[in-house]
Amino acid sequence: MSRKHQTLGEFIIENQSSFKYTSGELSRLINSIRLAAKVVNYEVNKAGLVDVLGAAGESNIQGEEQQKLDVYANEKFIQTLVNRNIVCGIASEEEEDFISINSSDKNHQNKYVVLIDPLDGSSNIDVNVSVGTIFSIYRRVTPLGSPVQIEDFLQKGIEQVAAGYIIYGTSTMLVYTTGDGVNGFTLSPAIGTFYLSHPQIKFPREGIIYSVNEGNYVHFPQGIKNYIKYCQMEEGNRPYTSRYIGSLVSDFHRNMIKGGIYLYPTSTKNPQGKLRLLYECNPMAFLAEQAEGKASDGSCRIMDILPTQLHQRVPFVCGSISMVEKAESFVRASKSS
Ligand code: P6P
C-alpha cells in the first residue's frame, strides 16, 4: 500500500516483492535513474546562470541541433547506468547505435536494457520551459552470457517491465510504473530526496484539453483535421481548451492529471510522425495504460507495434480514454469515406 510522503527509496523497497521478476536488480536500476535525475536536474536548473545554453555545435542522429544539455544529460544517464553495472545495453535518442555494456566480472550476465530520450523538448531549454527525460526498460531476449543484440531493443511495448519520465518543471518529479499503476515522486531540492506526492495517478476518463501543434493543421490527415474541428465546436463541454507546450513530457503530465489528449499525427512534413516509438511513445503508452488512459497511432495500440528500427517514428495519440477513442473514430470514419 502506498503512503504519501514516503521516499522513493522506501517505496522501491516496499514494492519490490510485488514485481514479478523481483531480484533487486530492477530496484537498483530505478535507483540509478533516480541518481542521474538529480544530477541532470541540478544542471538544468542552473542552465540560465552559466553558459550551458546554446547549441553544442553538433547534430544528433535525428539531424537536430544538439543543445549542450542534451549532450550532458545523455552522458550522465549512460555514465550512471554503466557505473552501476546493472544493464547489458542502452539505446538513446542521442546515440546512432545501441551501446553494449559489460564489465569483465559480469560476462554479459545483466538482464535489462534501457532506452532513453535523455532530454526531450530540449529546444525549450533556453526559453525556460519544462523539459523531461523519458526511459523504457526491457528484459533482454537474447541469451545471457553473450553481447546484447538489436533484437533486445526491438521489442513490442507490451514487453516493457518499467517505464517513466523525469519532468524538470516548476518542481522536479519522477513518474514511473513497473506494471502496478503509476506513481509520482517530487524532489525536495532542500534535501535532494524524492517523496511520493502523487500515488496511483489515473487519467480522468474524459477531459477538456487537447494538445496538438495546430500550426501543422493544413498538413494533417483529414480524420485528424475533422477531430480538431470537433474539439473547437460549441457543444456540451466543448470547445475544449487548447494547451500545447511543445514538450511531450509536460503536455502528457498535465493531461494525465487534469484529463486531456495529446496528438502528434503524421503530416506531409512528417510522413511517419515525429515522435520515436522506442524511447518516447512506448514508455508514455505504458504509463498511459497503467493510468487507465489509452495510446495509439490513431488506429492501432502503440504497445502492439513490432519495432523494426531503433529510431523509427510513429504517429501518436495519447490521453484520456474517451478522448482518444473519439479521435480514433474520426480517423476511422475518414478512412472509410
Ligand atoms: P513540434 C520535442 O522536440 C518533441 O519531441 C516533443 O517533446 C514535443 O511534444 C514535440 O517534439 C514538439 O514538436 O513539431 O510541435 O515543435
Coordinates of C-alpha atoms and ligand atoms in Angstrom, one line a residue:
M1 CA 0.0 0.0 0.0
S2 CA 1.5 3.4 -1.0
R3 CA 1.7 6.1 1.6
K4 CA 2.0 9.8 0.9
H5 CA 5.4 11.4 1.7
Q6 CA 7.1 8.0 1.6
T7 CA 10.5 8.4 0.0
L8 CA 11.2 6.9 -3.4
G9 CA 13.8 4.6 -1.8
E10 CA 11.3 3.3 0.8
F11 CA 8.7 2.9 -2.0
I12 CA 11.0 0.8 -4.1
I13 CA 11.9 -1.5 -1.2
E14 CA 8.3 -1.8 -0.1
N15 CA 7.0 -2.7 -3.6
Q16 CA 9.9 -4.8 -4.8
S17 CA 8.2 -8.0 -3.8
S18 CA 5.2 -7.1 -6.0
F19 CA 7.4 -7.0 -9.1
K20 CA 7.2 -10.5 -10.7
Y21 CA 10.9 -10.6 -11.7
T22 CA 12.0 -9.4 -8.2
S23 CA 15.7 -9.9 -7.8
G24 CA 16.6 -6.4 -6.7
E25 CA 18.3 -5.6 -10.0
L26 CA 15.3 -3.6 -11.2
S27 CA 15.2 -1.7 -7.9
R28 CA 18.9 -0.9 -8.3
L29 CA 18.2 0.2 -11.9
I30 CA 15.4 2.6 -10.8
N31 CA 17.7 3.9 -8.1
S32 CA 20.4 4.6 -10.6
I33 CA 17.9 6.5 -12.7
R34 CA 17.0 8.5 -9.6
L35 CA 20.6 9.4 -9.1
A36 CA 21.1 10.5 -12.7
A37 CA 17.9 12.5 -12.5
K38 CA 19.2 14.5 -9.5
V39 CA 22.5 15.2 -11.4
V40 CA 20.7 16.4 -14.6
N41 CA 18.2 18.3 -12.6
Y42 CA 20.9 20.3 -10.9
E43 CA 22.4 21.2 -14.3
V44 CA 19.0 22.0 -15.9
N45 CA 18.1 24.3 -13.0
K46 CA 21.2 26.3 -13.3
A47 CA 21.2 26.4 -17.1
G48 CA 20.2 30.1 -17.2
L49 CA 23.1 31.0 -14.9
V50 CA 26.1 29.6 -16.8
D51 CA 27.0 29.3 -20.4
V52 CA 25.4 25.9 -20.8
L53 CA 22.8 27.3 -23.3
G54 CA 23.1 27.3 -27.0
A55 CA 23.9 24.5 -29.4
A56 CA 26.8 22.2 -28.7
G57 CA 27.6 22.7 -32.4
E58 CA 26.9 19.0 -33.2
S59 CA 23.8 17.4 -34.5
N60 CA 22.3 14.1 -33.2
I61 CA 21.0 11.1 -35.1
Q62 CA 17.8 12.9 -35.8
G63 CA 19.7 15.7 -37.6
E64 CA 18.5 18.1 -34.9
E65 CA 21.0 20.6 -33.5
Q66 CA 22.1 19.3 -30.0
Q67 CA 21.7 21.6 -27.1
K68 CA 24.6 21.3 -24.7
L69 CA 22.2 19.9 -22.0
D70 CA 21.1 17.2 -24.4
V71 CA 24.7 16.0 -24.6
Y72 CA 25.2 16.4 -20.8
A73 CA 22.0 14.5 -19.9
N74 CA 22.9 11.7 -22.3
E75 CA 26.4 11.4 -20.9
K76 CA 25.1 11.4 -17.3
F77 CA 22.4 8.7 -17.7
I78 CA 24.8 6.5 -19.7
Q79 CA 27.6 7.0 -17.2
T80 CA 25.4 6.3 -14.2
L81 CA 23.9 3.1 -15.7
V82 CA 27.4 1.9 -16.8
N83 CA 29.0 2.6 -13.4
R84 CA 26.2 0.8 -11.6
N85 CA 26.8 -2.2 -13.9
I86 CA 23.2 -3.2 -13.9
V87 CA 22.2 -3.2 -17.6
C88 CA 23.6 -5.1 -20.6
G89 CA 22.7 -2.4 -23.1
I90 CA 21.5 1.2 -23.6
A91 CA 19.8 2.9 -26.6
S92 CA 19.5 6.7 -26.7
E93 CA 18.0 9.3 -29.0
E94 CA 21.4 10.9 -28.9
E95 CA 23.3 7.7 -30.0
E96 CA 23.1 6.4 -33.5
D97 CA 23.5 2.7 -32.4
F98 CA 22.8 0.9 -29.2
I99 CA 25.6 0.6 -26.6
S100 CA 26.6 -2.9 -25.4
I101 CA 27.7 -2.8 -21.7
N102 CA 29.8 -5.5 -20.0
S103 CA 32.3 -5.5 -17.3
S104 CA 34.9 -8.2 -17.0
D105 CA 33.4 -9.7 -13.9
K106 CA 29.9 -9.8 -15.2
N107 CA 30.4 -11.6 -18.5
H108 CA 27.1 -10.2 -20.0
Q109 CA 25.0 -11.6 -17.2
N110 CA 23.0 -8.4 -16.7
K111 CA 19.4 -8.9 -18.0
Y112 CA 18.0 -5.4 -18.5
V113 CA 18.2 -3.0 -21.4
V114 CA 17.3 0.7 -21.1
L115 CA 16.1 3.0 -23.8
I116 CA 16.2 6.8 -23.1
D117 CA 15.3 10.1 -24.5
P118 CA 17.8 11.9 -22.2
L119 CA 16.3 15.4 -22.6
D120 CA 13.1 15.6 -24.5
G121 CA 11.8 19.0 -25.6
S122 CA 15.4 20.4 -25.4
S123 CA 14.5 23.2 -27.8
N124 CA 12.6 24.7 -24.9
I125 CA 15.7 24.8 -22.6
D126 CA 16.8 28.3 -23.5
V127 CA 13.3 29.8 -23.0
N128 CA 13.0 28.2 -19.6
V129 CA 10.1 25.9 -20.4
S130 CA 9.9 22.5 -18.7
V131 CA 11.8 19.6 -20.3
G132 CA 12.0 15.9 -19.5
T133 CA 13.8 12.6 -19.6
I134 CA 11.9 9.5 -20.8
F135 CA 13.1 5.9 -20.1
S136 CA 11.9 2.5 -21.0
I137 CA 13.2 -0.8 -19.6
Y138 CA 13.0 -4.3 -21.0
R139 CA 14.5 -7.7 -20.1
R140 CA 16.9 -8.9 -22.8
V141 CA 15.6 -11.6 -25.1
T142 CA 19.0 -12.9 -26.4
P143 CA 20.9 -15.4 -24.2
L144 CA 22.7 -14.2 -21.1
G145 CA 26.5 -14.5 -21.3
S146 CA 26.5 -13.0 -24.9
P147 CA 26.7 -9.4 -26.0
V148 CA 23.3 -7.6 -26.3
Q149 CA 21.8 -7.6 -29.8
I150 CA 19.4 -5.3 -31.7
E151 CA 16.6 -7.8 -31.0
D152 CA 16.9 -6.9 -27.3
F153 CA 15.8 -3.4 -28.2
L154 CA 13.3 -4.0 -31.0
Q155 CA 10.6 -5.4 -28.6
K156 CA 6.9 -4.5 -28.6
G157 CA 5.9 -2.0 -25.9
I158 CA 3.8 -4.7 -24.2
E159 CA 7.1 -6.3 -23.2
Q160 CA 8.3 -3.3 -21.1
V161 CA 9.0 -4.2 -17.4
A162 CA 9.2 -0.5 -16.4
A163 CA 8.9 3.0 -17.9
G164 CA 8.8 6.6 -16.7
Y165 CA 9.9 10.1 -17.0
I166 CA 11.5 12.9 -15.1
I167 CA 9.9 16.3 -15.6
Y168 CA 12.2 19.2 -14.9
G169 CA 9.5 21.8 -14.3
T170 CA 8.3 24.2 -11.6
S171 CA 9.2 21.2 -9.4
T172 CA 11.1 18.1 -10.5
M173 CA 9.2 14.9 -10.5
L174 CA 10.0 11.3 -11.3
V175 CA 6.9 9.4 -12.5
Y176 CA 7.2 5.7 -13.3
T177 CA 5.4 2.3 -13.5
T178 CA 6.6 -1.3 -13.1
G179 CA 3.2 -2.5 -14.3
D180 CA 1.3 -1.9 -11.0
G181 CA 0.0 1.6 -11.6
V182 CA 1.7 5.0 -12.0
N183 CA 3.3 6.8 -9.0
G184 CA 4.8 10.3 -9.0
F185 CA 7.6 11.4 -6.7
T186 CA 8.5 15.1 -6.2
L187 CA 12.1 16.1 -5.5
S188 CA 12.7 18.2 -2.3
P189 CA 15.6 20.4 -3.5
A190 CA 16.5 21.2 0.1
I191 CA 17.5 17.7 0.9
G192 CA 17.7 16.0 -2.5
T193 CA 15.1 13.4 -1.7
F194 CA 12.1 12.3 -3.9
Y195 CA 8.9 12.0 -1.9
L196 CA 5.7 10.1 -3.0
S197 CA 3.5 13.0 -3.9
H198 CA 1.1 11.5 -6.5
P199 CA 0.2 7.9 -5.6
Q200 CA -1.6 5.8 -8.2
I201 CA -2.2 8.6 -10.8
K202 CA -5.2 8.0 -13.1
F203 CA -6.1 9.7 -16.3
P204 CA -9.6 11.2 -15.9
R205 CA -11.8 9.2 -18.4
E206 CA -12.9 12.5 -20.1
G207 CA -11.0 15.8 -20.3
I208 CA -11.3 19.2 -21.9
I209 CA -7.7 19.8 -23.0
Y210 CA -6.4 18.9 -26.5
S211 CA -2.7 19.2 -27.2
V212 CA -1.5 19.4 -30.8
N213 CA 0.6 21.7 -32.9
E214 CA -2.2 23.4 -34.8
G215 CA 0.5 25.2 -36.9
N216 CA 0.7 21.9 -38.8
Y217 CA -3.1 21.7 -39.3
V218 CA -3.1 22.0 -43.1
H219 CA -0.6 19.1 -43.3
F220 CA -2.7 16.7 -41.1
P221 CA -4.7 13.7 -42.5
Q222 CA -8.4 14.6 -42.9
G223 CA -9.5 12.5 -40.0
I224 CA -7.3 14.4 -37.6
K225 CA -8.4 17.7 -39.1
N226 CA -12.1 16.6 -38.5
Y227 CA -11.3 15.7 -34.9
I228 CA -9.6 19.1 -34.3
K229 CA -12.7 20.9 -35.7
Y230 CA -14.8 18.7 -33.4
C231 CA -12.7 19.9 -30.4
Q232 CA -13.4 23.5 -31.4
M233 CA -17.2 23.1 -31.9
E234 CA -19.6 24.6 -29.3
E235 CA -21.5 21.7 -27.9
G236 CA -21.6 20.1 -24.4
N237 CA -18.3 20.8 -22.7
R238 CA -16.8 21.9 -26.0
P239 CA -15.0 23.9 -27.3
Y240 CA -12.2 22.3 -25.4
T241 CA -9.1 24.2 -24.2
S242 CA -6.0 24.0 -26.4
R243 CA -2.8 23.6 -24.4
Y244 CA 0.5 22.7 -26.2
I245 CA 3.8 23.3 -24.6
G246 CA 6.0 21.7 -27.3
S247 CA 7.4 19.3 -24.6
L248 CA 5.9 15.9 -24.7
V249 CA 6.6 15.1 -21.0
S250 CA 5.0 18.4 -19.9
D251 CA 1.9 18.1 -22.1
F252 CA 1.5 14.4 -21.1
H253 CA 1.9 15.1 -17.4
R254 CA -0.6 17.9 -17.3
N255 CA -3.2 15.9 -19.3
M256 CA -2.7 12.8 -17.1
I257 CA -3.6 14.8 -14.0
K258 CA -6.3 17.1 -15.5
G259 CA -7.6 15.0 -18.3
G260 CA -6.8 15.6 -22.0
I261 CA -5.4 14.3 -25.2
Y262 CA -2.0 14.7 -26.9
L263 CA -1.7 14.2 -30.7
Y264 CA 1.4 14.1 -32.9
P265 CA -0.1 12.8 -36.2
T266 CA 1.6 12.1 -39.5
S267 CA 1.7 15.0 -41.8
T268 CA 3.1 15.9 -45.2
K269 CA 6.1 17.3 -43.2
N270 CA 6.4 14.2 -41.0
P271 CA 5.0 11.2 -43.1
Q272 CA 5.8 8.7 -40.2
G273 CA 5.0 11.2 -37.5
K274 CA 7.8 12.9 -35.4
L275 CA 7.9 11.0 -32.1
R276 CA 10.1 7.9 -31.7
L277 CA 8.4 4.6 -31.0
L278 CA 11.0 3.1 -28.7
Y279 CA 12.0 5.8 -26.3
E280 CA 9.1 8.2 -26.4
C281 CA 5.8 6.6 -27.5
N282 CA 6.2 3.1 -25.9
P283 CA 7.2 4.4 -22.4
M284 CA 4.5 7.1 -22.5
A285 CA 2.0 4.5 -23.7
F286 CA 2.9 2.1 -20.9
L287 CA 2.3 4.9 -18.4
A288 CA -0.9 5.9 -20.1
E289 CA -2.4 2.4 -20.0
Q290 CA -1.3 1.9 -16.4
A291 CA -3.1 5.2 -15.5
E292 CA -6.3 3.9 -17.3
G293 CA -5.7 6.1 -20.3
K294 CA -5.0 5.0 -23.9
A295 CA -2.3 5.3 -26.5
S296 CA -2.5 4.5 -30.2
D297 CA -1.1 5.7 -33.6
G298 CA -4.6 6.8 -34.4
S299 CA -5.8 3.3 -35.2
C300 CA -3.6 0.6 -33.6
R301 CA -2.4 0.3 -29.9
I302 CA 1.1 1.7 -29.7
M303 CA 2.4 -1.1 -27.5
D304 CA 1.4 -3.8 -30.0
I305 CA 3.6 -2.3 -32.8
L306 CA 6.5 -4.5 -33.6
P307 CA 9.6 -2.2 -34.0
T308 CA 11.8 -2.6 -37.0
Q309 CA 14.3 0.2 -36.4
L310 CA 15.9 1.8 -33.3
H311 CA 14.9 5.4 -34.2
Q312 CA 11.7 4.7 -36.0
R313 CA 8.9 7.3 -35.8
V314 CA 5.2 6.7 -35.4
P315 CA 2.1 8.9 -35.2
F316 CA 1.0 9.3 -31.5
V317 CA -2.5 9.9 -29.9
C318 CA -2.5 9.5 -26.2
G319 CA -4.5 10.5 -23.2
S320 CA -8.0 10.2 -21.6
I321 CA -9.6 7.1 -23.0
S322 CA -12.8 8.6 -24.2
M323 CA -11.0 11.4 -26.0
V324 CA -8.5 9.0 -27.7
E325 CA -11.4 6.8 -28.8
K326 CA -13.3 9.8 -30.2
A327 CA -10.2 10.8 -32.2
E328 CA -9.8 7.3 -33.4
S329 CA -13.4 7.3 -34.6
F330 CA -12.8 10.4 -36.7
V331 CA -9.7 8.7 -38.2
R332 CA -11.7 5.5 -38.9
A333 CA -14.6 7.4 -40.5
S334 CA -12.2 9.4 -42.7
K335 CA -10.5 6.2 -43.9
S336 CA -13.9 4.5 -44.8
S337 CA -15.3 7.5 -46.6
Ligands
P6P1 P1 6.7 20.4 -32.7 C1 10.2 17.8 -28.7 O1 11.1 18.0 -29.8 C2 9.2 16.8 -29.1 O2 9.9 15.6 -29.4 C3 8.1 16.6 -28.1 O3 8.6 16.7 -26.8 C4 7.1 17.7 -28.4 O4 5.8 17.3 -28.0 C5 7.2 17.7 -29.9 O5 8.5 17.3 -30.3 C6 7.1 19.2 -30.4 O6 7.2 19.1 -31.8 O7 6.9 19.9 -34.1 O8 5.3 20.7 -32.4 O9 7.6 21.5 -32.3

